[in-house]
Short mmCIF file of C-alpha atoms in Angstrom, two decimals:
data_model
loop_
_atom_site.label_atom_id
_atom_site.label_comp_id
_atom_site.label_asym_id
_atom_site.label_seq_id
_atom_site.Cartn_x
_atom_site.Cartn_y
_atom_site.Cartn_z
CA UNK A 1 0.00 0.00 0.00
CA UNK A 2 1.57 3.14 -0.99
CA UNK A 3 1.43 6.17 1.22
CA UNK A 4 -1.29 8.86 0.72
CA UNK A 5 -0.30 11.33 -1.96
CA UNK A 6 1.35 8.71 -4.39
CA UNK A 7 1.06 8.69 -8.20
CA UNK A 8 -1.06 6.37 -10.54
CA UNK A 9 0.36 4.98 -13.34
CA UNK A 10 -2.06 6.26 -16.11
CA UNK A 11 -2.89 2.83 -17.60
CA UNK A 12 -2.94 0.48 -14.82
CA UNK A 13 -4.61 -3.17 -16.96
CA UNK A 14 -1.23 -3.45 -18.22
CA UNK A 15 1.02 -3.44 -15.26
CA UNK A 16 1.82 -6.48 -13.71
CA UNK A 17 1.98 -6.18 -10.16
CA UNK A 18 4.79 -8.58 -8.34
CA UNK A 19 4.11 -11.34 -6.10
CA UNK A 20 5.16 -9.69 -2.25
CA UNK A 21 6.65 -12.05 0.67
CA UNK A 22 7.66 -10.74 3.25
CA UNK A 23 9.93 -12.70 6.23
CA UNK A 24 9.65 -10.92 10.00
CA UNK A 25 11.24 -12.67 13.06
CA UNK A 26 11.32 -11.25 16.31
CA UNK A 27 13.27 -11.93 20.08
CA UNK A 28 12.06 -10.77 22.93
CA UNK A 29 12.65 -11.33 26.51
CA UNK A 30 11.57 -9.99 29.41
CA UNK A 31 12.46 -9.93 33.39
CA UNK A 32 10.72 -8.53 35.85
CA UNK A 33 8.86 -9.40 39.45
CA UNK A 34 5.23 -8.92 39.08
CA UNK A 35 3.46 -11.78 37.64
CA UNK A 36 0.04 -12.09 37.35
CA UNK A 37 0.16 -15.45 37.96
CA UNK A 38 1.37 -15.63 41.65
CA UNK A 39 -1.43 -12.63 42.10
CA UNK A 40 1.50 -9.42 41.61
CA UNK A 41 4.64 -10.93 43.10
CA UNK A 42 7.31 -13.20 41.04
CA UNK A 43 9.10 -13.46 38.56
CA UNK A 44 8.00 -12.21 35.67
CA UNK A 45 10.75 -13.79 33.31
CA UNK A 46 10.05 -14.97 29.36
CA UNK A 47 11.12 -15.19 26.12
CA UNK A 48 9.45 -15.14 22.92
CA UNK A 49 10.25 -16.12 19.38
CA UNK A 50 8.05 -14.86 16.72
CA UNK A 51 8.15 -15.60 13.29
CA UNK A 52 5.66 -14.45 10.51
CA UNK A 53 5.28 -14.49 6.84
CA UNK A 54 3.24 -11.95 5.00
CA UNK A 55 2.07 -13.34 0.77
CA UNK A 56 0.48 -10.68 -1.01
CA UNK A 57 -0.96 -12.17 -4.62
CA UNK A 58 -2.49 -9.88 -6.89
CA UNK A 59 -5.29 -11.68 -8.90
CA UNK A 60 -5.49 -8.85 -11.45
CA UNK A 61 -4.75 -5.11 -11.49
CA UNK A 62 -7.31 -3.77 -9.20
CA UNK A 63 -7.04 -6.96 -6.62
CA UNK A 64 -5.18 -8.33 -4.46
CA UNK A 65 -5.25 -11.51 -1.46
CA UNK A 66 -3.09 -11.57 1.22
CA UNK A 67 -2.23 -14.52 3.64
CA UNK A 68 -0.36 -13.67 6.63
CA UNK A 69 1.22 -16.41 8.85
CA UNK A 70 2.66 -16.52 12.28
CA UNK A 71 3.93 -18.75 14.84
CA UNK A 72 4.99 -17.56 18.25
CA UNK A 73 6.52 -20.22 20.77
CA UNK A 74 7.22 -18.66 23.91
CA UNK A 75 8.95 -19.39 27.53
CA UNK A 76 7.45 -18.48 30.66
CA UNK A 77 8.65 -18.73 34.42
CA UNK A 78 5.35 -17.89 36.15
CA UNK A 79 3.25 -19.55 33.50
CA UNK A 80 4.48 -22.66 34.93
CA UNK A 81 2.98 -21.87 38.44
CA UNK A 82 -0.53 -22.34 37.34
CA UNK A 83 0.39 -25.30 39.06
CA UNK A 84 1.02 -24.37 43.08
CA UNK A 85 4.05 -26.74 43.25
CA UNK A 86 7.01 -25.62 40.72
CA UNK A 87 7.80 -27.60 38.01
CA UNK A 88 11.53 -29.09 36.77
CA UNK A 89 11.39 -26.19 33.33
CA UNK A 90 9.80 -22.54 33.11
CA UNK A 91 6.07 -23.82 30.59
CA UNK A 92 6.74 -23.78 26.86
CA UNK A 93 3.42 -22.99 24.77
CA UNK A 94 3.04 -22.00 21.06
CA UNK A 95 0.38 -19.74 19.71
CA UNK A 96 -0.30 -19.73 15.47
CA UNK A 97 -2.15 -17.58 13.49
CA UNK A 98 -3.49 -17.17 9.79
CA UNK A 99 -5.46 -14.53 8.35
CA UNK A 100 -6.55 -14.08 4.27
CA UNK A 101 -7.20 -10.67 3.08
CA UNK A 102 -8.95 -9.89 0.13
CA UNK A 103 -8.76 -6.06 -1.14
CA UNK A 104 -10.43 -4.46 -4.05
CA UNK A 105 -9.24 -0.62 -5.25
CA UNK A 106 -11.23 1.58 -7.75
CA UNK A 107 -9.17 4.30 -9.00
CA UNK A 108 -11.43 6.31 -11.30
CA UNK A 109 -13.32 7.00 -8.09
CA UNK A 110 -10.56 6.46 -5.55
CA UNK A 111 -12.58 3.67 -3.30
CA UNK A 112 -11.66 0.61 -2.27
CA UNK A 113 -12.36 -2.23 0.15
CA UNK A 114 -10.82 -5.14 1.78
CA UNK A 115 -12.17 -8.34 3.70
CA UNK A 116 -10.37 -10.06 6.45
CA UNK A 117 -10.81 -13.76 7.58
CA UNK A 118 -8.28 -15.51 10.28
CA UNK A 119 -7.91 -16.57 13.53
CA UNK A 120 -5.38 -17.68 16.17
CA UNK A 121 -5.14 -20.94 18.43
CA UNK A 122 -2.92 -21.61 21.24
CA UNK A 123 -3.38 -23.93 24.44
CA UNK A 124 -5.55 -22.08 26.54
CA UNK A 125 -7.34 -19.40 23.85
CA UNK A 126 -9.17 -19.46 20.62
CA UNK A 127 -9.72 -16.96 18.16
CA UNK A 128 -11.51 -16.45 15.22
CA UNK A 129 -11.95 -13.03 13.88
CA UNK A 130 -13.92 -11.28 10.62
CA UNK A 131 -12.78 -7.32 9.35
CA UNK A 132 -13.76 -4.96 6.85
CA UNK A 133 -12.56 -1.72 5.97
CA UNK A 134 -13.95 0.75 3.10
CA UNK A 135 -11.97 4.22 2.06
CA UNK A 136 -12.14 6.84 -0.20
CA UNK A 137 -9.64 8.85 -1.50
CA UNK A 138 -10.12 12.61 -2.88
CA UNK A 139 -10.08 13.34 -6.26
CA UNK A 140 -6.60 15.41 -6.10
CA UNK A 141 -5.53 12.63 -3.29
CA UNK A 142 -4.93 14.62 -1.04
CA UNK A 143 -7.22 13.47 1.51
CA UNK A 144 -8.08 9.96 2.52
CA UNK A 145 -11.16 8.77 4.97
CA UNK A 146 -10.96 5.01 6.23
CA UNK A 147 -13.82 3.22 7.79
CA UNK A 148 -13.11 0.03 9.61
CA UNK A 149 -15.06 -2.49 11.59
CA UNK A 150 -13.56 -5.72 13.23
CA UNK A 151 -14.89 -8.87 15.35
CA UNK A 152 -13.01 -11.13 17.54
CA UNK A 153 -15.00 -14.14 18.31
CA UNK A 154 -12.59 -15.61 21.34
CA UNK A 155 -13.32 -17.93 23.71
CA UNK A 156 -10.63 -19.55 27.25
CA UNK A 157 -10.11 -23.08 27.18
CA UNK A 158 -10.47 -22.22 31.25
CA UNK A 159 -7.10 -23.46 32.99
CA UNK A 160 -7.46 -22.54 37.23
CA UNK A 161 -4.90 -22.12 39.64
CA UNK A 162 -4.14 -25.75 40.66
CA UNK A 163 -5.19 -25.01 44.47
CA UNK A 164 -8.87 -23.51 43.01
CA UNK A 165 -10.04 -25.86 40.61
CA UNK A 166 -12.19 -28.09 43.50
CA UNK A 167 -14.06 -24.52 43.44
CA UNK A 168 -15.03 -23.50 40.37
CA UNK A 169 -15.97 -19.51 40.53
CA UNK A 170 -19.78 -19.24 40.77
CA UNK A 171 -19.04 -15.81 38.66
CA UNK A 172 -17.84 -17.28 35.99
CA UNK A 173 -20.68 -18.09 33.99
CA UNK A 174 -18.96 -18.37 30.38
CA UNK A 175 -15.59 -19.03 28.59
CA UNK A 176 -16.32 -16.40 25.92
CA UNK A 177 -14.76 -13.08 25.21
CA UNK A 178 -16.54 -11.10 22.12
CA UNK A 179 -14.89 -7.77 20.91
CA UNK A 180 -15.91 -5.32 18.45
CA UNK A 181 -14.14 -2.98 16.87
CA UNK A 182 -15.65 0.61 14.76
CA UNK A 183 -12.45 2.98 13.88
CA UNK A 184 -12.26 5.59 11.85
CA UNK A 185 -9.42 7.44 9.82
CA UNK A 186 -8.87 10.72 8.19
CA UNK A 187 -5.80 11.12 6.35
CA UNK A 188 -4.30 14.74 5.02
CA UNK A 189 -2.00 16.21 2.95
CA UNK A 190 -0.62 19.63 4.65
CA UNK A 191 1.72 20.72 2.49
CA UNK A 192 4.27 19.30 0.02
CA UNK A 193 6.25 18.05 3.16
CA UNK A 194 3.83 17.22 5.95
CA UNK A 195 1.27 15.15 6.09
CA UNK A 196 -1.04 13.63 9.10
CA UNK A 197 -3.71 11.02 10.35
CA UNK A 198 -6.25 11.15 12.79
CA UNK A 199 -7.69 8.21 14.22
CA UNK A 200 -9.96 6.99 16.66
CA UNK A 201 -11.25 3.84 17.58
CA UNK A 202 -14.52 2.48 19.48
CA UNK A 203 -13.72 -0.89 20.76
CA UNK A 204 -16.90 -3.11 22.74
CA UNK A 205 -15.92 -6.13 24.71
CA UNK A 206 -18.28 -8.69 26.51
CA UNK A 207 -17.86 -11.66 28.16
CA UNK A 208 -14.95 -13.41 30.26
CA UNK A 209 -12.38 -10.39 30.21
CA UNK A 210 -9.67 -11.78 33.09
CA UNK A 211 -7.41 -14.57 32.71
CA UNK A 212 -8.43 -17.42 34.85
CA UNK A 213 -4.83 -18.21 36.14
CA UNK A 214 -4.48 -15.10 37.58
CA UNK A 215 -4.69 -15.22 40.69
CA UNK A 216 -5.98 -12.11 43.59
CA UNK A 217 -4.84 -12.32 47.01
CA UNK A 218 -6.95 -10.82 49.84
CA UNK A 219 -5.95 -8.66 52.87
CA UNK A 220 -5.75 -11.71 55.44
CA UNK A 221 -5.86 -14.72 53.60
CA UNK A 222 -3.85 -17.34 52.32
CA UNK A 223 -5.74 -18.71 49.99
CA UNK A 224 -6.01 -16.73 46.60
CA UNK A 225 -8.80 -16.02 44.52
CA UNK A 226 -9.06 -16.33 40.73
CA UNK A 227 -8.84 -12.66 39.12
CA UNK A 228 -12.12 -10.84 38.32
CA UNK A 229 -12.55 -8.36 35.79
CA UNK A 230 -16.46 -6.24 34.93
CA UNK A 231 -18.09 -8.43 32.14
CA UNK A 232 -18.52 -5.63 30.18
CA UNK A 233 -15.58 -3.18 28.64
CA UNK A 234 -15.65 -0.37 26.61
CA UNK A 235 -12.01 1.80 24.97
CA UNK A 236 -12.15 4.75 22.87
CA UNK A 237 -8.35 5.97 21.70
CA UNK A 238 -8.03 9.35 19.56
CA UNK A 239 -4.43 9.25 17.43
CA UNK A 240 -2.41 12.16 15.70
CA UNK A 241 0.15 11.15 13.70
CA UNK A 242 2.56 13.45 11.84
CA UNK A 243 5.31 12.88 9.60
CA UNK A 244 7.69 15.94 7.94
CA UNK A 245 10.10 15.59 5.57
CA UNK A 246 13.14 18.08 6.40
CA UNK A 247 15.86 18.76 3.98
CA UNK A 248 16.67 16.49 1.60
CA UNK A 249 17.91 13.59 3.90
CA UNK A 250 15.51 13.51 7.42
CA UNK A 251 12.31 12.30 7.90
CA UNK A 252 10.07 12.90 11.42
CA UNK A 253 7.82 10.48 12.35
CA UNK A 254 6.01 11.45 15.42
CA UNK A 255 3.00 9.80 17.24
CA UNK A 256 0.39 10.82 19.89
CA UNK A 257 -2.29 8.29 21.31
CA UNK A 258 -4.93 9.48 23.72
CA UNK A 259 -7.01 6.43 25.53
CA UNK A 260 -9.32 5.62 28.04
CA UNK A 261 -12.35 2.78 28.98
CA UNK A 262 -14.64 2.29 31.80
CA UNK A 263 -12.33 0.62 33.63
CA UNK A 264 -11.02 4.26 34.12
CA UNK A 265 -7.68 3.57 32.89
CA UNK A 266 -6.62 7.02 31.16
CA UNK A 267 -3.16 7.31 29.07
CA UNK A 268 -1.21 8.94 27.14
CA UNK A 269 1.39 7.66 24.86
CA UNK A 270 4.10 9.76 22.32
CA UNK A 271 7.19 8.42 19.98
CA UNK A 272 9.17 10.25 17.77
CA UNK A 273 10.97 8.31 14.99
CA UNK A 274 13.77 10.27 12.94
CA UNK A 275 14.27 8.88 10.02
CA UNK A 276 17.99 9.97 8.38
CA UNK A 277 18.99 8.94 4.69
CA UNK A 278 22.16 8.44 4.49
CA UNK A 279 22.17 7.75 0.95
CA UNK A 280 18.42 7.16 -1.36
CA UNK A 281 18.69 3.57 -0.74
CA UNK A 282 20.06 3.05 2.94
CA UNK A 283 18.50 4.78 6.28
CA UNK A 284 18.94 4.69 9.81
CA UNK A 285 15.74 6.06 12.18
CA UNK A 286 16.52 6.24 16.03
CA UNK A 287 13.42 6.34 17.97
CA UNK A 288 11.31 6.78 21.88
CA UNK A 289 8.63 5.85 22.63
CA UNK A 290 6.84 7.23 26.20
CA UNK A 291 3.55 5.75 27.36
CA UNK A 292 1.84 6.54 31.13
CA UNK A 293 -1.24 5.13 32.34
CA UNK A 294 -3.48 5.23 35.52
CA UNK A 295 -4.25 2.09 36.90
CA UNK A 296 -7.74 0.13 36.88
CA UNK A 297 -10.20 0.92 39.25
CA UNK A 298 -9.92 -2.71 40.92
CA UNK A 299 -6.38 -3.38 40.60
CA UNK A 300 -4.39 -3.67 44.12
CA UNK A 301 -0.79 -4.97 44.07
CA UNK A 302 -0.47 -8.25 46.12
CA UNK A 303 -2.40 -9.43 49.42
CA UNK A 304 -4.14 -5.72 49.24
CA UNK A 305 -7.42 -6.46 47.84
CA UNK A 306 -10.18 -6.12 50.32
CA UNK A 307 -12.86 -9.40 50.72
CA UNK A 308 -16.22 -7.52 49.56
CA UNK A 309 -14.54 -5.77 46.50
CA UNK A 310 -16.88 -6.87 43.22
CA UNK A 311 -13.46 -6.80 41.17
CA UNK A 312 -9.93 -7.92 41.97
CA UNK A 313 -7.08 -8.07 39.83
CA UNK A 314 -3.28 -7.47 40.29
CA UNK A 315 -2.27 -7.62 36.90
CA UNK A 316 0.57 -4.87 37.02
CA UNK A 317 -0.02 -3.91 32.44
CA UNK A 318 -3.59 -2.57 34.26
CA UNK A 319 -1.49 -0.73 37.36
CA UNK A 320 -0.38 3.15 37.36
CA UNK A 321 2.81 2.88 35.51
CA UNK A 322 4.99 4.64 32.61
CA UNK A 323 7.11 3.31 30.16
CA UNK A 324 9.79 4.13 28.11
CA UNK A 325 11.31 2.26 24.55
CA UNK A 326 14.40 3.30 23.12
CA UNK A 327 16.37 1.61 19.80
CA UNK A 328 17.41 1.99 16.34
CA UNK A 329 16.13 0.74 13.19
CA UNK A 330 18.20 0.04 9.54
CA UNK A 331 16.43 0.34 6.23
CA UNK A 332 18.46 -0.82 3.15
CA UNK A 333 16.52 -1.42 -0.42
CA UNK A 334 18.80 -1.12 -3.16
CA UNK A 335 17.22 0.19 -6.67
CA UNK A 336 17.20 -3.27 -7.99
CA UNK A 337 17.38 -5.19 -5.26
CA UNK A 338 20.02 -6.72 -2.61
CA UNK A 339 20.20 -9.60 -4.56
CA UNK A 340 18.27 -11.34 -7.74
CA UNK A 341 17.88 -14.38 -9.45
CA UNK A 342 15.90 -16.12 -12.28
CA UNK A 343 13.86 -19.07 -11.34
CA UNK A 344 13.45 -21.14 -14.57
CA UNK A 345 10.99 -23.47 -13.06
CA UNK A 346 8.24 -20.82 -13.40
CA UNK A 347 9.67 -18.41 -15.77
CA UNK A 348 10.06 -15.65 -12.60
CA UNK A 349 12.41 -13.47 -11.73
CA UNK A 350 12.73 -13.39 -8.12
CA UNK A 351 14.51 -9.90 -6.28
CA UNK A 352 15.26 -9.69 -2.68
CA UNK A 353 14.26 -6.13 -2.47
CA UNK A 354 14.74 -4.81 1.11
CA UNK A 355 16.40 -5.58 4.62
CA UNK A 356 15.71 -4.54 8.06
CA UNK A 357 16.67 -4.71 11.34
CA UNK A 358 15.85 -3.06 14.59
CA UNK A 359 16.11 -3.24 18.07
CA UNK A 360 15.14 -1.75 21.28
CA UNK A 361 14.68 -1.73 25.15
CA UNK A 362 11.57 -1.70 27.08
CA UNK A 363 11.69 -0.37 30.48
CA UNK A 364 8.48 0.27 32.87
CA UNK A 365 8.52 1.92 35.96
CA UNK A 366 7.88 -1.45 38.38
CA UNK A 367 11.10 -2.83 36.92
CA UNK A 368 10.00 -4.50 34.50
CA UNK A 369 11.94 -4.63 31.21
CA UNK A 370 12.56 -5.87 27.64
CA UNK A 371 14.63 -6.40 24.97
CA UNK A 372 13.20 -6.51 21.59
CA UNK A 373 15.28 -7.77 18.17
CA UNK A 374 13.27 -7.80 14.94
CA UNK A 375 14.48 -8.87 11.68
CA UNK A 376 12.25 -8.56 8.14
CA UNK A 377 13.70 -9.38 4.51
CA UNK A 378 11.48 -8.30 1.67
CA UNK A 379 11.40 -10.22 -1.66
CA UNK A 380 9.29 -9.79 -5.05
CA UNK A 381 8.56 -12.41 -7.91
CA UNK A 382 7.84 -10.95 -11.14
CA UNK B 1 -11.15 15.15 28.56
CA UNK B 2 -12.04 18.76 28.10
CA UNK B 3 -8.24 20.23 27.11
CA UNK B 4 -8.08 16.70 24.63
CA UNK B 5 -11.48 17.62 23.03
CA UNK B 6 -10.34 21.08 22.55
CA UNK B 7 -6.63 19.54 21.16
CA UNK B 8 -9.16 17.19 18.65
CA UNK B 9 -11.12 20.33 17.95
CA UNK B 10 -7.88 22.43 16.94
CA UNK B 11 -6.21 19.47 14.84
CA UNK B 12 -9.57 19.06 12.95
CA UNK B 13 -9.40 23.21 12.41
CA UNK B 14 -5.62 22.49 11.15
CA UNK B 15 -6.10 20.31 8.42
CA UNK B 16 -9.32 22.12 6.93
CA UNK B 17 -6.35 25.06 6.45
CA UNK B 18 -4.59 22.98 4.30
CA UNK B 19 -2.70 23.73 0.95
CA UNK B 20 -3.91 21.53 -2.19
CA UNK B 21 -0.88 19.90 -3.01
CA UNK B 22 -0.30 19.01 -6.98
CA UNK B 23 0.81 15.89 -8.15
CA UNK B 24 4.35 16.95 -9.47
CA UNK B 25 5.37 18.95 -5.85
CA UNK B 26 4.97 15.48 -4.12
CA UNK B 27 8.09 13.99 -4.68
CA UNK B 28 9.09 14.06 -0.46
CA UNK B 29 4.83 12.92 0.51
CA UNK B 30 5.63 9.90 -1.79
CA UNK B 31 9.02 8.60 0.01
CA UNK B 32 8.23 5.63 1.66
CA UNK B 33 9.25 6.84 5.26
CA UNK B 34 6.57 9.49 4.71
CA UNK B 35 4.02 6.66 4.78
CA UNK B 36 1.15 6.87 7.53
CA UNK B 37 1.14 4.08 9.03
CA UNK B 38 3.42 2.09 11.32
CA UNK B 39 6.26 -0.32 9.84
CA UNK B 40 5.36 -3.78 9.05
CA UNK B 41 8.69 -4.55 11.44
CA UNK B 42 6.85 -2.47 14.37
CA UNK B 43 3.74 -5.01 14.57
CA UNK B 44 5.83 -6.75 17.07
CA UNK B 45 6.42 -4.56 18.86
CA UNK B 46 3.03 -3.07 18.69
CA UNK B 47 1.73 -6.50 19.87
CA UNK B 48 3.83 -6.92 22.60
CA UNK B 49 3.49 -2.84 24.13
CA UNK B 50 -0.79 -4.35 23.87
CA UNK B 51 0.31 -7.19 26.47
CA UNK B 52 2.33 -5.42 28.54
CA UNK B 53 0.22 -2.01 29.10
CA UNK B 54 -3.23 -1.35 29.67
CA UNK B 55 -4.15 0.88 26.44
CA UNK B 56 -4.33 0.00 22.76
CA UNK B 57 -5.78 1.01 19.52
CA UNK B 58 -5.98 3.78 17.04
CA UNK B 59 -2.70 3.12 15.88
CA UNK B 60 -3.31 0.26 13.37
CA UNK B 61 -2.73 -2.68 15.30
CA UNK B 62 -4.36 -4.81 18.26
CA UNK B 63 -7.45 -2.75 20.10
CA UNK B 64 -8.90 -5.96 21.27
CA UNK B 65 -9.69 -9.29 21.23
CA UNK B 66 -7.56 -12.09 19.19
CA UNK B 67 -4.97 -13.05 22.27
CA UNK B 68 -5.61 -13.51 26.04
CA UNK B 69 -4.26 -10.28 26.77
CA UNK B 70 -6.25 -6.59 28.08
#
């Protein structure tokens, strides 16, 4: 998808559009002492390799289908005390996903519209998920409005703390979690250098909303209980993004997010991204990220949560905290490619267009923090 | 809420005051760094900022639903 204000070729049935794949890998690890899972205290250490590859077919010149693919398998020290007694290794579990998206473009009237079909599995959550979005792009295109809705259709595969499951919560009536998703998107042309989006977001969720290994301790008592969030949440987030191109050689990429929900969590979150070409075909962007929140109305850290509260969670990602994400990225795409080669087979000619890397660190105020390594090599088949 | 309506309210005014841009004077808009959106290489990180923080959405990725997380 090109950025808003690109040209049209004039006579677009004869262009063949290439085949896209795209490879992404990702590291992460994590340490910290907060876990959910032993109700706000513990370790908090994991590691996570992703892995995901993006197809994008086009079927003629005004459509395209898209399968993306991804496999996560993942590490986790307090995952393995669902159980109360440790076990000999920190819990391995794997979580895949596929989605297929179909997307349509007019260009004498400058609409199109794309369909999205997928889902995710892994051992304790399902998820199957439906999206459509519809835009319209001004005549001179320099203006763009995006309309998109979304459904997750999720349910638990409900795993208790091992010293709770002779108890089953009366509460917890259902293993489904619904979410919908309305978000819309105006895009704008300022002047010949700048250029911004607004976005917001109306997101409806409804049915079993905590984790049901998470365990709540009470003021008092030994014995936890299984986390409980309302049945019912509702997020609205307002965006501003803004990119200028300076000079001849800098780009700034900067972001603003404005959120809240009913659970009266309120943040704020900014990252500026500058972007310097040091030649048209190589680029390195440095970039921060800052992101503060309150906390939920029901979240206590450990053994703080009183007996008669309705909610209970301490889940320190719902807490009062701030974060900040630091790295640096590399872009290099060559003019005709880092490397190219004919496959005879199918009469192609394949091009490995683009490489890049990045990495950062993730640090939140309750000491908890990341590293992140990400990895993505572009290729085209003509 | 009230200053953040107001901040909406004056962003909205902003781009109404726009100047048309013509296709030959977009040579820097059409760069792909200038693209509005985040990179592809960012959904990971995206993802993972959705796990470990309370807030999502309106910035192309996860809002909700799909994973166990908030």
């Amino acid at each position: 998808m090109t950025s808003l204000g690109a040209q049209l070729p004039q006579d677009t049935s004869k262009v063949k559009e290439p085949v896209e794949i795209d490879f992404l890998f990702n590291y992460y690890e994590q340490e910290g002492d907060h876990a959910a899972v032993t109700g706000g205290l513990g370790t908090q250490e994991l590691t996570d390799r992703a892995g995901k590859i993006v197809v994008s077919v086009p079927l003629d010149s005004v459509s395209r289908l898209e399968v993306n693919t991804g496999l996560n398998i993942y590490s986790s020290a307090s995952t393995d005390r669902i159980d109360a007694y440790l076990s000999t290794a920190s819990a391995r579990d794997a979580r895949f996903r596929q989605y297929y998206t179909y997307s349509r473009k007019n260009k004498q009237k400058g609409k199109a519209f794309s369909v999205q079909v997928g889902g995710s599995v892994e051992s304790d959550y399902i998820s199957r998920s439906l999206a459509l979005t519809l835009s319209k792009t001004s005549p001179d295109e320099n203006r763009e409005f995006k309309l998109s809705a979304r459904a997750f259709l999720d349910n638990w595969i409900i795993i208790l703390p091992e010293e709770l499951r002779d108890t089953y919560p009366v509460w917890m009536r259902t293993d489904k979690r619904h979410s919908y998703s309305l978000g819309l998107s105006w895009a704008q042309v300022i002047s010949p250098r700048l250029q911004a989006n607004l976005q917001t977001e109306m997101v409806v969720q409804h049915g079993l909303l905590s984790t049901p290994f998470h365990r709540a301790y009470v003021q008092g008592q030994n014995l936890p209980k299984v986390e409980r969030f309302p049945g019912l949440r509702w997020k609205l987030p307002f965006s501003l993004r803004l990119h200028y191109f300076g000079g001849d050689r800098w780009v700034l990429r900067s972001f603003y997010r404005f959120y809240m929900d009913n659970f009266q969590l309120f943040a704020h979150t900014a990252s500026l991204e500058v972007s310097w070409k040091m030649s048209p075909f190589f680029s390195v962007y440095p970039f921060y990220r800052f992101h503060t929140q309150t906390a939920a109305y029901f979240f206590q850290p450990y053994g703080e949560h009183l007996n008669s509260a309705s909610y209970y969670s301490s889940d320190w990602d719902l807490a009062e905290i701030s974060s900040h994400k630091v790295g640096v990225g590399i872009h290099y795409a060559p003019l005709y490619g880092v490397l190219r080669a004919k496959i005879n087979l199918f009469r192609r000619k394949a091009i490995f267009q683009s490489v890049d890397l990045r990495g950062a660190r993730y640090l939140r105020s309750d000491g908890l923090n990341a590293w992140l390594f990400s990895l993505q090599a572009a290729f085209q088949i003509h | 809420m009230k200053k953040t309506l107001c901040i909406g309210l004056i962003c909205c005014a902003g781009f109404l005051g726009c100047v048309p841009v013509r296709p030959w004077q977009k040579m820097y808009l059409n760069d792909e760094e200038m693209a509005l959106r985040e990179r592809k290489l960012q959904s990971f990180e995206s993802n993972i900022e959705g796990y470990r923080e309370g807030a999502a959405g309106a910035d192309g990725g996860k809002s909700g639903g799909g994973c166990g997380c908030n």
